[in-house]
Amino acid sequence: MKDCNSCGKCCIKYSNGALSASQQEIELWEVFNPDIAAYVNKGEIWADPKSGKLLEICPFLRQETAITSTNVKYSCDIYFDRPDDCKFYPSNVQEMILDDCEMLEAQDLKDLKKAQAKLDIIMTDSHR
């Protein structure tokens, strides 16, 4: 299994209402990060601050390379304050397969149990 290559597939797929934030996360944003809290509407993230409608794409996702490049990379403007849904992704190999995650390698698909063990090790550092 490869390290995350910042392809952005997960961020794009789970935009438009597919993510959630706990009430505690929202309250912390309201106090310490009002710029993030502005994109919460009735407990849903990521909503347009003016209209309240859910956005198609996370407003904090930034494309780092030209769209014409074969290896488009993304970054997160709120990486250290991102929702737990983001911090804990991916949680399992099956989810990665469904999402066409680029961390997976051919040998991972041959031994899903071993791949899950690798993922568990990788994700221990991600939960900060």
Short mmCIF file of N, CA and C in Angstrom, two decimals:
data_model
loop_
_atom_site.label_atom_id
_atom_site.label_comp_id
_atom_site.label_asym_id
_atom_site.label_seq_id
_atom_site.Cartn_x
_atom_site.Cartn_y
_atom_site.Cartn_z
N MET A 1 0.85 -1.18 0.00
CA MET A 1 0.00 0.00 0.00
C MET A 1 0.89 1.23 0.00
N LYS A 2 0.54 2.16 -0.87
CA LYS A 2 1.29 3.40 -0.98
C LYS A 2 0.76 4.43 0.02
N ASP A 3 1.57 5.42 0.30
CA ASP A 3 1.10 6.56 1.07
C ASP A 3 0.12 7.35 0.22
N CYS A 4 -0.69 8.16 0.85
CA CYS A 4 -1.64 9.02 0.14
C CYS A 4 -0.85 9.91 -0.82
N ASN A 5 -1.35 10.02 -2.05
CA ASN A 5 -0.69 10.86 -3.04
C ASN A 5 -1.44 12.17 -3.30
N SER A 6 -2.40 12.48 -2.44
CA SER A 6 -3.18 13.73 -2.52
C SER A 6 -3.95 13.86 -3.82
N CYS A 7 -4.52 12.76 -4.29
CA CYS A 7 -5.27 12.78 -5.55
C CYS A 7 -6.59 13.52 -5.41
N GLY A 8 -7.11 13.64 -4.19
CA GLY A 8 -8.34 14.38 -3.94
C GLY A 8 -9.62 13.61 -4.19
N LYS A 9 -9.53 12.35 -4.62
CA LYS A 9 -10.74 11.59 -4.93
C LYS A 9 -11.70 11.51 -3.75
N CYS A 10 -11.16 11.27 -2.56
CA CYS A 10 -12.03 11.15 -1.39
C CYS A 10 -12.69 12.49 -1.06
N CYS A 11 -11.94 13.57 -1.14
CA CYS A 11 -12.48 14.90 -0.84
C CYS A 11 -13.58 15.27 -1.82
N ILE A 12 -13.37 14.93 -3.07
CA ILE A 12 -14.36 15.26 -4.09
C ILE A 12 -15.59 14.37 -3.94
N LYS A 13 -15.38 13.08 -3.74
CA LYS A 13 -16.51 12.15 -3.62
C LYS A 13 -17.39 12.47 -2.42
N TYR A 14 -16.76 12.83 -1.32
CA TYR A 14 -17.52 13.03 -0.09
C TYR A 14 -17.88 14.49 0.15
N SER A 15 -17.85 15.28 -0.88
CA SER A 15 -18.37 16.65 -0.80
C SER A 15 -19.88 16.61 -0.97
N ASN A 16 -20.50 17.74 -1.00
CA ASN A 16 -21.93 17.88 -1.29
C ASN A 16 -22.83 17.09 -0.33
N GLY A 17 -22.57 17.27 0.96
CA GLY A 17 -23.44 16.68 1.97
C GLY A 17 -23.09 15.29 2.44
N ALA A 18 -22.02 14.72 1.91
CA ALA A 18 -21.66 13.35 2.29
C ALA A 18 -20.82 13.29 3.56
N LEU A 19 -20.39 14.43 4.06
CA LEU A 19 -19.60 14.49 5.30
C LEU A 19 -20.46 15.03 6.43
N SER A 20 -20.05 14.71 7.63
CA SER A 20 -20.72 15.29 8.78
C SER A 20 -19.67 15.77 9.78
N ALA A 21 -20.10 16.59 10.67
CA ALA A 21 -19.25 17.06 11.76
C ALA A 21 -20.06 16.94 13.04
N SER A 22 -19.39 16.60 14.12
CA SER A 22 -20.08 16.48 15.40
C SER A 22 -20.43 17.88 15.92
N GLN A 23 -21.35 17.91 16.84
CA GLN A 23 -21.72 19.19 17.45
C GLN A 23 -20.50 19.80 18.14
N GLN A 24 -19.67 18.97 18.72
CA GLN A 24 -18.45 19.45 19.38
C GLN A 24 -17.51 20.10 18.37
N GLU A 25 -17.33 19.48 17.22
CA GLU A 25 -16.47 20.06 16.18
C GLU A 25 -17.02 21.42 15.73
N ILE A 26 -18.32 21.47 15.51
CA ILE A 26 -18.95 22.72 15.08
C ILE A 26 -18.78 23.81 16.12
N GLU A 27 -18.98 23.46 17.39
CA GLU A 27 -18.82 24.45 18.47
C GLU A 27 -17.38 24.95 18.55
N LEU A 28 -16.41 24.06 18.37
CA LEU A 28 -15.00 24.48 18.36
C LEU A 28 -14.72 25.43 17.21
N TRP A 29 -15.25 25.11 16.03
CA TRP A 29 -15.07 26.02 14.89
C TRP A 29 -15.69 27.37 15.17
N GLU A 30 -16.88 27.37 15.78
CA GLU A 30 -17.56 28.65 16.07
C GLU A 30 -16.71 29.55 16.96
N VAL A 31 -16.00 28.94 17.89
CA VAL A 31 -15.18 29.71 18.83
C VAL A 31 -13.81 30.03 18.24
N PHE A 32 -13.14 29.02 17.69
CA PHE A 32 -11.74 29.19 17.30
C PHE A 32 -11.51 29.37 15.80
N ASN A 33 -12.47 28.97 14.98
CA ASN A 33 -12.31 29.07 13.52
C ASN A 33 -13.62 29.51 12.86
N PRO A 34 -14.03 30.74 13.09
CA PRO A 34 -15.30 31.19 12.50
C PRO A 34 -15.32 31.12 10.98
N ASP A 35 -14.15 31.16 10.34
CA ASP A 35 -14.11 31.03 8.88
C ASP A 35 -14.57 29.64 8.44
N ILE A 36 -14.32 28.63 9.25
CA ILE A 36 -14.81 27.28 8.96
C ILE A 36 -16.29 27.20 9.32
N ALA A 37 -16.64 27.71 10.48
CA ALA A 37 -18.03 27.66 10.96
C ALA A 37 -18.99 28.34 10.00
N ALA A 38 -18.51 29.31 9.25
CA ALA A 38 -19.37 30.02 8.29
C ALA A 38 -19.94 29.07 7.24
N TYR A 39 -19.30 27.94 7.03
CA TYR A 39 -19.75 26.97 6.03
C TYR A 39 -20.61 25.85 6.61
N VAL A 40 -21.11 26.06 7.83
CA VAL A 40 -22.01 25.11 8.47
C VAL A 40 -23.41 25.71 8.47
N ASN A 41 -24.39 24.93 8.04
CA ASN A 41 -25.78 25.39 8.04
C ASN A 41 -26.66 24.30 8.63
N LYS A 42 -27.26 24.61 9.76
CA LYS A 42 -28.15 23.65 10.43
C LYS A 42 -27.46 22.31 10.66
N GLY A 43 -26.20 22.38 11.07
CA GLY A 43 -25.44 21.17 11.37
C GLY A 43 -24.87 20.46 10.17
N GLU A 44 -25.12 20.95 8.96
CA GLU A 44 -24.58 20.32 7.76
C GLU A 44 -23.38 21.10 7.24
N ILE A 45 -22.38 20.34 6.77
CA ILE A 45 -21.19 20.95 6.18
C ILE A 45 -21.13 20.50 4.73
N TRP A 46 -20.65 21.15 3.91
CA TRP A 46 -20.16 22.48 3.63
C TRP A 46 -21.24 23.22 2.85
N ALA A 47 -21.77 24.26 3.46
CA ALA A 47 -22.86 25.04 2.87
C ALA A 47 -22.38 26.44 2.53
N ASP A 48 -22.95 26.99 1.47
CA ASP A 48 -22.63 28.36 1.07
C ASP A 48 -23.07 29.30 2.20
N PRO A 49 -22.17 30.15 2.69
CA PRO A 49 -22.52 31.03 3.81
C PRO A 49 -23.68 31.98 3.50
N LYS A 50 -23.87 32.34 2.24
CA LYS A 50 -24.94 33.28 1.88
C LYS A 50 -26.27 32.58 1.64
N SER A 51 -26.27 31.52 0.85
CA SER A 51 -27.53 30.85 0.47
C SER A 51 -27.91 29.71 1.41
N GLY A 52 -26.91 29.13 2.10
CA GLY A 52 -27.16 27.98 2.95
C GLY A 52 -27.23 26.66 2.19
N LYS A 53 -27.12 26.72 0.86
CA LYS A 53 -27.17 25.50 0.05
C LYS A 53 -25.84 24.78 0.12
N LEU A 54 -25.91 23.43 0.11
CA LEU A 54 -24.69 22.62 0.14
C LEU A 54 -23.86 22.88 -1.11
N LEU A 55 -22.57 22.98 -0.89
CA LEU A 55 -21.64 23.19 -1.99
C LEU A 55 -21.30 21.87 -2.66
N GLU A 56 -21.01 21.93 -3.94
CA GLU A 56 -20.63 20.73 -4.70
C GLU A 56 -19.30 20.17 -4.20
N ILE A 57 -18.37 21.05 -3.84
CA ILE A 57 -17.01 20.67 -3.45
C ILE A 57 -16.66 21.37 -2.14
N CYS A 58 -15.90 20.71 -1.32
CA CYS A 58 -15.43 21.31 -0.07
C CYS A 58 -14.76 22.66 -0.37
N PRO A 59 -15.13 23.71 0.32
CA PRO A 59 -14.54 25.02 0.05
C PRO A 59 -13.09 25.14 0.47
N PHE A 60 -12.59 24.16 1.18
CA PHE A 60 -11.22 24.20 1.69
C PHE A 60 -10.28 23.29 0.90
N LEU A 61 -10.79 22.67 -0.16
CA LEU A 61 -9.98 21.82 -1.02
C LEU A 61 -9.32 22.70 -2.08
N ARG A 62 -8.01 22.58 -2.20
CA ARG A 62 -7.25 23.40 -3.17
C ARG A 62 -6.51 22.50 -4.15
N GLN A 63 -6.70 22.79 -5.43
CA GLN A 63 -5.96 22.08 -6.46
C GLN A 63 -4.57 22.70 -6.54
N GLU A 64 -3.56 21.84 -6.45
CA GLU A 64 -2.17 22.31 -6.40
C GLU A 64 -1.47 22.25 -7.75
N THR A 65 -1.98 21.43 -8.66
CA THR A 65 -1.33 21.29 -9.96
C THR A 65 -2.32 21.62 -11.07
N ALA A 66 -1.81 21.90 -12.23
CA ALA A 66 -2.66 22.24 -13.37
C ALA A 66 -3.57 21.07 -13.72
N ILE A 67 -4.78 21.37 -14.08
CA ILE A 67 -5.75 20.32 -14.41
C ILE A 67 -5.30 19.51 -15.62
N THR A 68 -4.44 20.07 -16.45
CA THR A 68 -3.93 19.35 -17.61
C THR A 68 -2.85 18.34 -17.24
N SER A 69 -2.33 18.45 -16.04
CA SER A 69 -1.31 17.51 -15.58
C SER A 69 -1.93 16.13 -15.41
N THR A 70 -1.13 15.10 -15.61
CA THR A 70 -1.65 13.74 -15.43
C THR A 70 -1.77 13.37 -13.96
N ASN A 71 -1.07 14.06 -13.10
CA ASN A 71 -1.10 13.78 -11.66
C ASN A 71 -1.58 15.00 -10.89
N VAL A 72 -2.87 15.26 -10.94
CA VAL A 72 -3.44 16.40 -10.24
C VAL A 72 -3.34 16.15 -8.74
N LYS A 73 -2.87 17.13 -8.01
CA LYS A 73 -2.70 17.04 -6.55
C LYS A 73 -3.58 18.09 -5.88
N TYR A 74 -4.03 17.75 -4.68
CA TYR A 74 -4.87 18.66 -3.90
C TYR A 74 -4.29 18.83 -2.51
N SER A 75 -4.68 19.91 -1.87
CA SER A 75 -4.33 20.12 -0.47
C SER A 75 -5.57 20.61 0.26
N CYS A 76 -5.49 20.58 1.58
CA CYS A 76 -6.61 20.97 2.43
C CYS A 76 -6.22 22.20 3.24
N ASP A 77 -6.97 23.28 3.08
CA ASP A 77 -6.67 24.51 3.80
C ASP A 77 -6.92 24.40 5.31
N ILE A 78 -7.70 23.42 5.72
CA ILE A 78 -8.03 23.28 7.15
C ILE A 78 -7.56 21.92 7.67
N TYR A 79 -6.48 21.42 7.13
CA TYR A 79 -6.03 20.06 7.43
C TYR A 79 -6.04 19.75 8.93
N PHE A 80 -5.50 20.60 9.76
CA PHE A 80 -5.41 20.31 11.20
C PHE A 80 -6.74 20.52 11.92
N ASP A 81 -7.68 21.20 11.27
CA ASP A 81 -8.99 21.44 11.86
C ASP A 81 -10.10 20.76 11.06
N ARG A 82 -9.74 19.84 10.19
CA ARG A 82 -10.71 19.15 9.35
C ARG A 82 -11.62 18.28 10.22
N PRO A 83 -12.81 17.96 9.71
CA PRO A 83 -13.74 17.11 10.47
C PRO A 83 -13.17 15.71 10.70
N ASP A 84 -13.65 15.07 11.74
CA ASP A 84 -13.22 13.70 12.03
C ASP A 84 -13.51 12.77 10.86
N ASP A 85 -14.61 13.00 10.13
CA ASP A 85 -14.90 12.18 8.96
C ASP A 85 -13.70 12.17 8.01
N CYS A 86 -13.05 13.29 7.88
CA CYS A 86 -11.87 13.39 7.01
C CYS A 86 -10.65 12.73 7.66
N LYS A 87 -10.48 12.98 8.94
CA LYS A 87 -9.32 12.43 9.65
C LYS A 87 -9.30 10.91 9.64
N PHE A 88 -10.47 10.30 9.71
CA PHE A 88 -10.55 8.85 9.84
C PHE A 88 -10.75 8.13 8.51
N TYR A 89 -10.63 8.86 7.41
CA TYR A 89 -10.75 8.24 6.09
C TYR A 89 -9.36 7.89 5.58
N PRO A 90 -9.17 6.75 4.98
CA PRO A 90 -10.10 5.63 4.82
C PRO A 90 -10.10 4.74 6.06
N SER A 91 -11.24 4.19 6.35
CA SER A 91 -11.32 3.35 7.55
C SER A 91 -11.09 1.87 7.23
N ASN A 92 -11.37 1.48 5.98
CA ASN A 92 -11.13 0.09 5.63
C ASN A 92 -10.84 -0.05 4.14
N VAL A 93 -10.27 -1.17 3.79
CA VAL A 93 -9.85 -1.42 2.42
C VAL A 93 -11.05 -1.48 1.47
N GLN A 94 -12.14 -2.05 1.92
CA GLN A 94 -13.33 -2.12 1.07
C GLN A 94 -13.79 -0.72 0.65
N GLU A 95 -13.75 0.20 1.57
CA GLU A 95 -14.10 1.59 1.26
C GLU A 95 -13.15 2.16 0.21
N MET A 96 -11.88 1.84 0.34
CA MET A 96 -10.88 2.32 -0.62
C MET A 96 -11.13 1.75 -2.01
N ILE A 97 -11.52 0.49 -2.07
CA ILE A 97 -11.82 -0.14 -3.36
C ILE A 97 -13.00 0.56 -4.02
N LEU A 98 -14.06 0.76 -3.25
CA LEU A 98 -15.24 1.44 -3.78
C LEU A 98 -14.94 2.85 -4.27
N ASP A 99 -14.01 3.51 -3.59
CA ASP A 99 -13.68 4.90 -3.91
C ASP A 99 -12.54 5.03 -4.92
N ASP A 100 -12.04 3.90 -5.42
CA ASP A 100 -10.93 3.89 -6.37
C ASP A 100 -9.72 4.64 -5.81
N CYS A 101 -9.44 4.39 -4.55
CA CYS A 101 -8.34 5.06 -3.85
C CYS A 101 -7.01 4.68 -4.49
N GLU A 102 -6.19 5.68 -4.73
CA GLU A 102 -4.90 5.47 -5.39
C GLU A 102 -3.81 4.96 -4.44
N MET A 103 -4.12 4.79 -3.18
CA MET A 103 -3.16 4.21 -2.24
C MET A 103 -3.03 2.70 -2.48
N LEU A 104 -4.08 2.10 -3.00
CA LEU A 104 -4.09 0.65 -3.20
C LEU A 104 -3.15 0.24 -4.33
N GLU A 105 -2.51 -0.90 -4.10
CA GLU A 105 -1.65 -1.50 -5.11
C GLU A 105 -2.21 -2.88 -5.44
N ALA A 106 -1.75 -3.44 -6.54
CA ALA A 106 -2.26 -4.75 -6.99
C ALA A 106 -2.15 -5.81 -5.90
N GLN A 107 -1.02 -5.84 -5.20
CA GLN A 107 -0.85 -6.87 -4.17
C GLN A 107 -1.82 -6.68 -3.00
N ASP A 108 -2.30 -5.48 -2.77
CA ASP A 108 -3.28 -5.24 -1.71
C ASP A 108 -4.59 -5.95 -2.03
N LEU A 109 -4.94 -5.96 -3.28
CA LEU A 109 -6.20 -6.59 -3.69
C LEU A 109 -6.14 -8.11 -3.63
N LYS A 110 -4.93 -8.65 -3.63
CA LYS A 110 -4.75 -10.09 -3.56
C LYS A 110 -4.87 -10.61 -2.13
N ASP A 111 -4.56 -9.76 -1.15
CA ASP A 111 -4.62 -10.17 0.26
C ASP A 111 -5.22 -9.01 1.06
N LEU A 112 -6.54 -8.97 1.11
CA LEU A 112 -7.25 -7.86 1.75
C LEU A 112 -6.97 -7.77 3.25
N LYS A 113 -6.77 -8.91 3.88
CA LYS A 113 -6.49 -8.90 5.32
C LYS A 113 -5.13 -8.23 5.60
N LYS A 114 -4.15 -8.57 4.82
CA LYS A 114 -2.82 -7.96 4.95
C LYS A 114 -2.89 -6.46 4.62
N ALA A 115 -3.65 -6.13 3.59
CA ALA A 115 -3.81 -4.72 3.20
C ALA A 115 -4.48 -3.93 4.32
N GLN A 116 -5.48 -4.53 4.97
CA GLN A 116 -6.15 -3.84 6.08
C GLN A 116 -5.17 -3.60 7.23
N ALA A 117 -4.32 -4.56 7.50
CA ALA A 117 -3.32 -4.40 8.57
C ALA A 117 -2.38 -3.24 8.24
N LYS A 118 -1.97 -3.13 6.96
CA LYS A 118 -1.12 -2.01 6.54
C LYS A 118 -1.86 -0.68 6.71
N LEU A 119 -3.12 -0.67 6.29
CA LEU A 119 -3.92 0.55 6.41
C LEU A 119 -4.05 0.98 7.86
N ASP A 120 -4.28 0.03 8.75
CA ASP A 120 -4.42 0.35 10.17
C ASP A 120 -3.16 1.03 10.71
N ILE A 121 -2.01 0.57 10.26
CA ILE A 121 -0.74 1.19 10.69
C ILE A 121 -0.62 2.60 10.11
N ILE A 122 -0.91 2.75 8.83
CA ILE A 122 -0.84 4.06 8.18
C ILE A 122 -1.76 5.05 8.87
N MET A 123 -2.96 4.62 9.19
CA MET A 123 -3.97 5.55 9.73
C MET A 123 -3.72 5.95 11.18
N THR A 124 -2.87 5.26 11.91
CA THR A 124 -2.61 5.67 13.28
C THR A 124 -1.99 7.06 13.32
N ASP A 125 -1.20 7.41 12.31
CA ASP A 125 -0.61 8.75 12.24
C ASP A 125 -1.57 9.81 11.72
N SER A 126 -2.61 9.39 11.05
CA SER A 126 -3.55 10.31 10.42
C SER A 126 -4.55 10.90 11.40
N HIS A 127 -4.72 10.31 12.52
CA HIS A 127 -5.78 10.69 13.45
C HIS A 127 -5.40 11.84 14.37
N ARG A 128 -4.58 12.75 13.87
CA ARG A 128 -4.23 13.92 14.69
C ARG A 128 -4.88 15.16 14.14
#
